[in-house]
Structures are given as C-alpha cells and as structure tokens.
Coordinates of C-alpha atoms and ligand atoms in Angstrom, one line a residue:
M1 CA 104.5 86.4 108.2
N2 CA 106.1 88.6 110.9
S3 CA 104.2 91.5 112.1
R4 CA 106.3 94.3 110.8
T5 CA 106.0 96.5 113.8
L6 CA 108.3 99.5 114.3
D7 CA 109.2 99.0 117.9
K8 CA 111.7 97.2 120.0
Q9 CA 110.2 93.8 119.2
T10 CA 111.7 94.1 115.7
L11 CA 115.4 93.5 115.1
L12 CA 117.2 95.2 112.2
S13 CA 120.5 93.7 111.0
V14 CA 122.8 96.1 109.2
I15 CA 125.4 94.2 107.2
I16 CA 128.6 96.1 106.4
P17 CA 131.3 94.4 104.3
V18 CA 134.8 95.8 105.1
F19 CA 137.9 95.4 103.0
N20 CA 140.8 97.7 104.0
E21 CA 138.6 100.5 105.3
E22 CA 140.7 101.6 108.2
E23 CA 140.5 105.3 107.3
V24 CA 136.8 105.5 107.0
L25 CA 135.7 103.2 109.9
P26 CA 135.7 105.9 112.7
R27 CA 133.5 108.1 110.6
L28 CA 131.3 105.2 109.6
F29 CA 130.8 104.2 113.3
G30 CA 129.9 107.8 114.1
V31 CA 127.2 108.1 111.5
V32 CA 125.8 104.6 112.1
D33 CA 125.6 105.2 115.9
K34 CA 123.6 108.4 115.4
V35 CA 121.2 106.6 113.0
I36 CA 120.8 103.6 115.3
A37 CA 119.9 105.9 118.2
S38 CA 117.2 107.5 116.1
L39 CA 115.5 104.2 114.9
P40 CA 112.5 102.8 116.6
V41 CA 113.7 99.2 116.3
R42 CA 116.5 97.2 117.9
V43 CA 119.6 97.0 115.8
E44 CA 122.6 94.7 115.3
V45 CA 125.4 95.8 113.1
V46 CA 127.1 92.9 111.4
L47 CA 130.6 93.9 110.3
V48 CA 132.1 91.4 107.9
N49 CA 135.9 91.7 107.6
D50 CA 136.7 90.5 104.1
G51 CA 140.4 89.7 104.7
S52 CA 141.5 93.2 105.3
R53 CA 145.3 93.7 105.4
D54 CA 145.3 97.0 107.3
G55 CA 144.1 97.7 110.8
S56 CA 140.4 97.4 110.0
L57 CA 139.8 94.2 112.0
E58 CA 141.4 95.8 115.1
R59 CA 139.2 99.0 114.7
M60 CA 136.1 96.8 114.4
L61 CA 137.0 94.6 117.4
E62 CA 137.6 97.7 119.5
K63 CA 134.2 99.1 118.5
K64 CA 132.5 95.7 119.2
A65 CA 134.1 95.5 122.7
G66 CA 132.6 98.9 123.7
D67 CA 129.2 98.7 122.0
S68 CA 126.8 95.7 122.2
H69 CA 125.1 96.6 118.9
Y70 CA 128.1 95.5 117.0
R71 CA 129.2 92.0 115.9
V72 CA 132.2 91.1 113.8
I73 CA 132.6 88.2 111.3
D74 CA 136.1 87.6 110.3
L75 CA 136.5 85.8 107.0
A76 CA 139.4 83.4 106.3
R77 CA 140.7 85.6 103.5
N78 CA 139.4 88.1 100.9
F79 CA 136.5 86.5 99.2
G80 CA 135.1 89.6 97.5
H81 CA 132.4 92.0 98.2
Q82 CA 129.4 89.8 97.1
Q83 CA 130.7 86.8 99.2
A84 CA 131.3 89.0 102.2
V85 CA 127.7 90.3 102.1
S86 CA 126.5 86.7 101.6
A87 CA 128.4 85.7 104.8
G88 CA 126.7 88.6 106.6
L89 CA 123.3 87.5 105.3
S90 CA 123.8 83.9 106.4
L91 CA 124.5 85.1 110.0
A92 CA 122.2 88.1 110.3
R93 CA 119.3 87.4 112.7
G94 CA 117.1 90.4 112.0
D95 CA 113.5 90.4 111.1
V96 CA 114.6 92.9 108.5
V97 CA 118.1 93.2 107.1
A98 CA 119.9 96.0 105.4
I99 CA 123.2 96.1 103.4
L100 CA 125.4 99.1 103.5
D101 CA 128.8 100.0 102.1
A102 CA 131.5 100.9 104.6
D103 CA 132.6 104.1 102.8
L104 CA 129.4 106.0 103.5
Q105 CA 128.5 106.2 99.9
D106 CA 125.2 104.7 100.9
P107 CA 123.7 107.1 103.4
P108 CA 122.8 105.3 106.6
E109 CA 120.2 108.0 107.3
L110 CA 118.0 106.4 104.7
L111 CA 117.5 103.3 106.9
G112 CA 114.6 105.1 108.7
P113 CA 112.6 105.9 105.5
M114 CA 113.4 102.4 104.3
L115 CA 112.1 100.8 107.4
D116 CA 108.9 102.8 107.0
R117 CA 108.4 101.4 103.6
W118 CA 109.0 97.9 104.9
H119 CA 106.5 98.6 107.7
H120 CA 104.0 99.4 105.0
G121 CA 104.4 96.0 103.3
V122 CA 107.3 96.4 100.9
D123 CA 109.6 93.4 100.9
V124 CA 112.7 94.9 99.3
V125 CA 113.5 98.7 99.4
Y126 CA 116.5 99.3 97.2
G127 CA 118.5 102.5 96.8
Q128 CA 118.5 103.8 93.3
R129 CA 121.1 106.4 92.5
G130 CA 120.2 109.8 91.0
K131 CA 123.4 111.8 91.0
R132 CA 126.7 110.1 91.5
E133 CA 129.3 112.4 93.1
G134 CA 133.0 111.9 93.1
E135 CA 133.0 109.0 90.6
S136 CA 135.0 109.3 87.4
A137 CA 133.2 109.8 84.1
F138 CA 134.6 106.4 83.1
K139 CA 132.9 104.7 86.0
R140 CA 129.6 106.5 85.4
A141 CA 129.7 105.7 81.6
T142 CA 130.6 102.0 82.1
A143 CA 127.9 101.7 84.8
Y144 CA 125.4 103.3 82.5
V145 CA 126.1 101.0 79.5
F146 CA 126.4 97.9 81.8
Y147 CA 123.0 98.3 83.4
R148 CA 121.3 98.8 80.1
L149 CA 123.1 95.9 78.4
L150 CA 122.3 93.7 81.3
N151 CA 118.6 94.4 81.3
W152 CA 118.5 93.9 77.6
A153 CA 120.1 90.4 78.0
A154 CA 119.0 89.3 81.4
S155 CA 116.1 87.0 82.1
A156 CA 115.3 88.9 85.3
E157 CA 114.5 92.6 85.3
I158 CA 117.4 94.1 87.2
P159 CA 116.7 97.8 88.1
P160 CA 119.3 100.2 86.6
D161 CA 121.6 102.3 88.8
T162 CA 121.2 100.3 91.9
G163 CA 124.0 98.8 94.0
D164 CA 123.6 96.5 96.9
F165 CA 122.3 99.2 99.2
R166 CA 118.9 97.9 100.3
L167 CA 116.7 96.7 103.1
M168 CA 114.9 93.3 102.9
D169 CA 112.4 91.4 104.8
R170 CA 113.4 88.2 106.5
K171 CA 111.7 86.0 104.0
V172 CA 113.7 87.5 101.2
V173 CA 116.9 86.9 103.1
D174 CA 115.9 83.3 103.8
A175 CA 115.2 82.8 100.1
L176 CA 118.5 84.3 99.2
N177 CA 120.4 82.2 101.7
A178 CA 118.8 79.1 100.1
M179 CA 120.2 79.9 96.7
P180 CA 123.4 77.8 96.4
E181 CA 125.0 79.4 93.4
R182 CA 128.6 80.4 93.6
Q183 CA 128.6 83.4 91.4
R184 CA 126.6 85.8 93.6
F185 CA 125.5 88.9 91.8
L186 CA 123.2 89.7 94.7
R187 CA 121.2 92.6 93.2
G188 CA 120.3 90.3 90.3
M189 CA 119.4 87.4 92.5
I190 CA 117.2 89.6 94.6
A191 CA 115.5 91.0 91.5
W192 CA 115.0 87.4 90.3
L193 CA 113.2 86.5 93.5
G194 CA 110.3 88.8 93.0
Y195 CA 108.2 89.8 96.1
R196 CA 107.3 93.4 96.4
Q197 CA 110.3 95.6 95.6
E198 CA 110.4 99.4 95.4
P199 CA 113.2 101.9 94.8
I200 CA 114.1 104.7 97.1
L201 CA 115.9 107.5 95.3
Y202 CA 119.1 109.1 96.6
D203 CA 122.2 111.0 95.4
R204 CA 125.3 108.9 95.8
Q205 CA 127.9 110.7 97.7
A206 CA 131.6 110.5 97.1
R207 CA 133.6 107.9 99.1
Q208 CA 134.3 109.5 102.5
A209 CA 137.9 108.3 102.8
G210 CA 140.3 105.8 101.3
I211 CA 140.2 104.5 97.7
T212 CA 137.8 102.3 95.8
K213 CA 138.2 98.6 96.5
Y214 CA 136.6 97.9 93.1
P215 CA 139.4 98.3 90.6
L216 CA 138.6 97.7 86.9
K217 CA 139.4 94.0 87.2
K218 CA 136.8 93.3 89.9
M219 CA 134.3 95.4 88.0
V220 CA 134.8 93.3 84.9
A221 CA 134.5 90.1 86.9
L222 CA 131.2 91.3 88.5
S223 CA 129.8 92.3 85.2
M224 CA 130.7 88.9 83.7
D225 CA 129.0 87.2 86.6
A226 CA 125.9 89.3 86.0
L227 CA 125.7 88.7 82.3
F228 CA 126.6 85.0 82.3
S229 CA 124.6 84.1 85.4
F230 CA 121.5 85.8 84.3
S231 CA 121.3 85.3 80.6
M232 CA 121.5 82.4 78.1
K233 CA 121.2 84.9 75.3
P234 CA 125.0 85.0 74.5
L235 CA 124.7 81.3 73.7
R236 CA 121.8 82.0 71.4
W237 CA 123.7 84.8 69.7
M238 CA 126.5 82.4 69.0
A239 CA 124.0 80.0 67.3
L240 CA 122.4 82.8 65.4
A241 CA 125.7 84.1 64.2
G242 CA 126.6 80.5 63.1
V243 CA 123.5 80.2 61.1
G244 CA 124.0 83.6 59.5
M245 CA 127.6 82.7 58.5
T246 CA 126.6 79.3 57.1
L247 CA 124.0 81.0 54.9
I248 CA 126.5 83.6 53.7
G249 CA 128.9 80.7 53.0
V250 CA 126.4 78.8 50.9
L251 CA 125.5 81.9 49.0
L252 CA 129.1 82.6 48.3
V253 CA 129.7 79.0 47.0
A254 CA 126.8 79.5 44.6
V255 CA 128.1 82.8 43.4
L256 CA 131.6 81.3 42.9
V257 CA 130.3 78.3 40.9
V258 CA 128.4 80.6 38.6
V259 CA 131.4 82.9 38.2
R260 CA 133.7 80.0 37.5
L261 CA 131.3 78.5 34.8
R262 CA 130.2 81.7 33.2
Y263 CA 133.3 83.9 33.3
P264 CA 136.3 81.6 33.7
H265 CA 138.6 84.4 32.5
I266 CA 137.9 86.7 35.4
F267 CA 138.1 84.0 38.0
V268 CA 141.3 84.9 39.9
P269 CA 142.0 83.2 43.2
G270 CA 142.1 86.1 45.8
L271 CA 144.8 85.5 48.4
A272 CA 143.9 88.5 50.4
T273 CA 140.2 87.6 50.6
T274 CA 141.1 84.2 51.8
W275 CA 143.3 85.5 54.5
V276 CA 140.7 88.1 55.7
A277 CA 138.0 85.5 55.7
L278 CA 140.2 83.0 57.5
L279 CA 141.2 85.5 60.2
V280 CA 137.7 86.9 60.8
L281 CA 136.2 83.4 60.9
F282 CA 138.8 82.1 63.3
G283 CA 138.5 85.2 65.5
F284 CA 134.8 84.7 65.6
N285 CA 135.2 81.0 66.4
F286 CA 137.5 81.7 69.3
L287 CA 135.1 84.4 70.6
C288 CA 132.3 81.8 70.5
L289 CA 134.5 79.2 72.3
G290 CA 135.2 81.9 74.9
I291 CA 131.6 82.5 75.5
L292 CA 130.9 78.8 75.8
G293 CA 133.8 78.5 78.2
E294 CA 132.3 81.1 80.5
Y295 CA 129.2 78.9 80.9
V296 CA 131.2 75.7 81.2
G297 CA 133.5 77.3 83.7
R298 CA 130.6 78.5 85.8
T299 CA 129.0 75.1 85.7
F300 CA 132.3 73.5 86.8
V301 CA 132.7 75.9 89.7
N302 CA 129.1 75.1 90.8
V303 CA 129.5 71.4 90.4
Q304 CA 132.7 71.5 92.5
G305 CA 130.4 72.8 95.3
R306 CA 133.2 74.6 97.2
P307 CA 131.8 77.1 99.8
G308 CA 131.7 80.7 98.6
F309 CA 133.4 81.9 101.8
L310 CA 134.9 80.6 105.0
I311 CA 134.6 82.1 108.4
R312 CA 137.7 82.3 110.6
E313 CA 136.0 83.6 113.6
V314 CA 132.7 85.2 114.7
Y315 CA 133.0 87.8 117.4
A316 CA 129.5 87.9 118.9
Q317 CA 128.1 89.4 122.1
A318 CA 127.4 87.0 124.9
E319 CA 124.1 88.8 125.2
P320 CA 121.3 86.2 125.5
D321 CA 118.9 86.0 122.7
S322 CA 115.5 84.4 122.8
E323 CA 115.9 82.6 119.4
H324 CA 119.6 81.7 119.5
P325 CA 120.7 81.6 123.2
G326 CA 124.3 80.8 122.2
G327 CA 124.8 84.0 120.3
F328 CA 125.1 83.4 116.5
P329 CA 123.4 80.4 114.9
E330 CA 125.8 78.2 113.0
G331 CA 126.6 80.0 109.7
R332 CA 126.0 78.2 106.5
A333 CA 129.0 78.8 104.3
S334 CA 127.4 78.8 100.9
Ligands
LIG1 N1 134.5 95.3 99.7 C1 134.7 94.0 100.2 N2 135.5 93.1 99.6 C2 136.2 93.4 98.4 C3 135.9 94.7 97.9 C4 135.1 95.6 98.5 O1 134.2 93.7 101.3 O2 136.9 92.6 97.9 C5 133.7 96.3 100.4 C6 134.3 97.6 100.7 O3 135.0 97.6 101.9 C7 133.1 98.5 100.7 C8 132.1 97.9 99.7 O4 132.6 96.5 99.5 O5 132.4 98.5 102.0 C9 132.1 98.6 98.4 O6 133.4 98.8 97.9 P1 133.9 100.1 97.2 O7 133.3 101.3 98.0 O8 135.4 100.1 97.2 O9 133.3 100.0 95.8 P2 132.8 101.3 94.9 O10 131.9 102.1 95.7 O11 134.0 102.0 94.5 O12 132.1 100.6 93.7
LIG2 MG1 132.2 102.8 97.5

C-alpha cells in the first residue's frame, strides 16, 4: 500500500474527457490552475480529446505547451465518454486519480476535500449530487427513475445520483484497468469493485458553456449498458413471464373444454379475442427476443475483443519521471 501522504511525494492525476468543449476550456483551465496551486500534492492533468471536431485539441495543445502540469491524449475518433475516461485511466500515473467533466459541472474545488478523505483511508470518494441546476425536468426525472430502477435490478449496489466525478486510489484504478469488458459503465464497475467507498455531497452546477454532449440517444445507450451489464434479472423476468403465460394458457384450455362440453350452445368462436391474444403474445415474444438479443450482442462484442479506444497520439512532457523515464508508459487500449 502506498503511504497516502499529502505532500509533493504524492502524484494526483486529474482525468478530463473532452468532446467539442472549445467554449468552456479557457474557463476550465482557469479554475483547474487555481485548484492545482492550492493542493499540497503534485498534479498531472490528463486531457483526453475524444475526437473533437472543433478547436478543442488546439486549445489543449496550447495549454500543454505552456504548462508542464498538462498532458494530452488524442483518441483516433470519438469513442464516447466512458471510453475516453478509460483511456485516461490507462495512462494516468498518479498514486491517486480523479475524474472530472470538462464543463465545470463537477467543481474542481472539491478535489482538496476529496484528497483529505483519501488521506484518511477512503479508497473511492465519489461526488453525490444534491441539487442539480440548469438541467431540464426531463433529465432530472429520467435520472431519478433510472438510478432507482438500476439499483433494484443490479447485482452491484450502485449509489444513486452519482456521475463519474470521483477520486480513487491507485489500487482501484489498477483493478479497473484490468477489467477487460467493452461496455464500460464505469460508476457501476467501480461500485462492483468494493473497497472503501464514500460519497461527498455537492450541488451540481449548470454547464458553464456550450451544450450537453449527452443527447437522449447516448443517455439511452449508457442506461442500456448499465442495466444489461450489471443485471441478469431481465432474463429471469422473461422466464417468469413465460411460466406465467403457460399457466394462463393451460387454465384457459381447461375452461374452454368445460364450456365446449357443458354449454355447446354458447360456445362461439371469438375472432377478436384471437387477434388480441395473437398480437399481445407476439409483441411479448419479440420483446423477449430483444432482451435476449441485448445479452447476445454484448457477448458478441466482448468475444470480438476489439479495443474500446485507440490512441492517435500522446502529447506528454519530456519531464523525466522516476517510474517512467520516457514519459508515459505504453497505454493499454482496453
Ligand atoms: N464527453 C466525451 N465524449 C462524448 C461525450 C461527452 O468525452 O462522446 C465528455 C464531455 O466533453 C464532458 C463529459 O464527457 O467533459 C460529460 O459530458 P456532458 O457534460 O455533455 O454530459 P452531461 O453533463 O450533459 O450529462
Ligand atoms: Mg455536463
């Protein structure tokens, strides 16, 4: 175990995924610089460019050129938020590692208090949201339902109202990097890991500039990853529903036989009933096939074993480093 001292012996890596955040970057750098100056530890800021199509990469490289705290990882294309953070995690060198959104919705000022908790033995300090400002009622409502549904279904206890804003000990990061799964719902994976985890409460501010990079489509994809990667329960629901329907069917046959024998005069074949039953059962069948497909598809993607992200270029400082004299260690693209 490392010593968890709060001095210049300790290196903190701050990972920031960036996708088209040109407008907010200057403000981000301003705030982060101030926070870095106030921290007792050494800091490296790992900016991950997730295939931005605006001037984000240029802004980041300019910053890196003038400030030795900053490093830039440029991914080959847009791989999505969770993969961008995973790329950062695989290359971060800190004894302790934090994840931060670029849009300042996660206050960097909390890094100090988070470090304190780590110093006192907590392995994962995760931000838990109290108020959420500047987010639509729709986003808040879906998030509320989603976290509760997930916890009901999931096999790991995933704390509600948390994003990826957190600070982790090196051993947690190593464990995470060793998990090869392609669908990376990081907050769930980290919850699954165990160790000593504690929340730190904060009010989520509104995005400081630019628009959300999580449109509904990406939110749905993330939710599906969360549900289907962390729970086998939907499969069980299918089986249970199947059993239930079979029972109803058997009962219905018995009833029909009795009616046919006892009251042949009222036995009229019901066309409407047949159609309704047909449509409902077929609909249900396809739903079940769809659920099955989610698991089969995820298995397929994992069996393919393609890397989750590819790195185009790492812009690191030439600054010598005791552990990795050549700058960054080779990144594992997983
Ligand atoms: N992001 C990313 N790749 C993506 C989408 C988002 O790296 O494909 C980054 C984005 O730049 C930001 C963070 O992930 O730093 C969170 O995105 P955003 O703030 O848009 O999400 P929201 O807060 O609206 O859920
Ligand atoms: Mg945001």
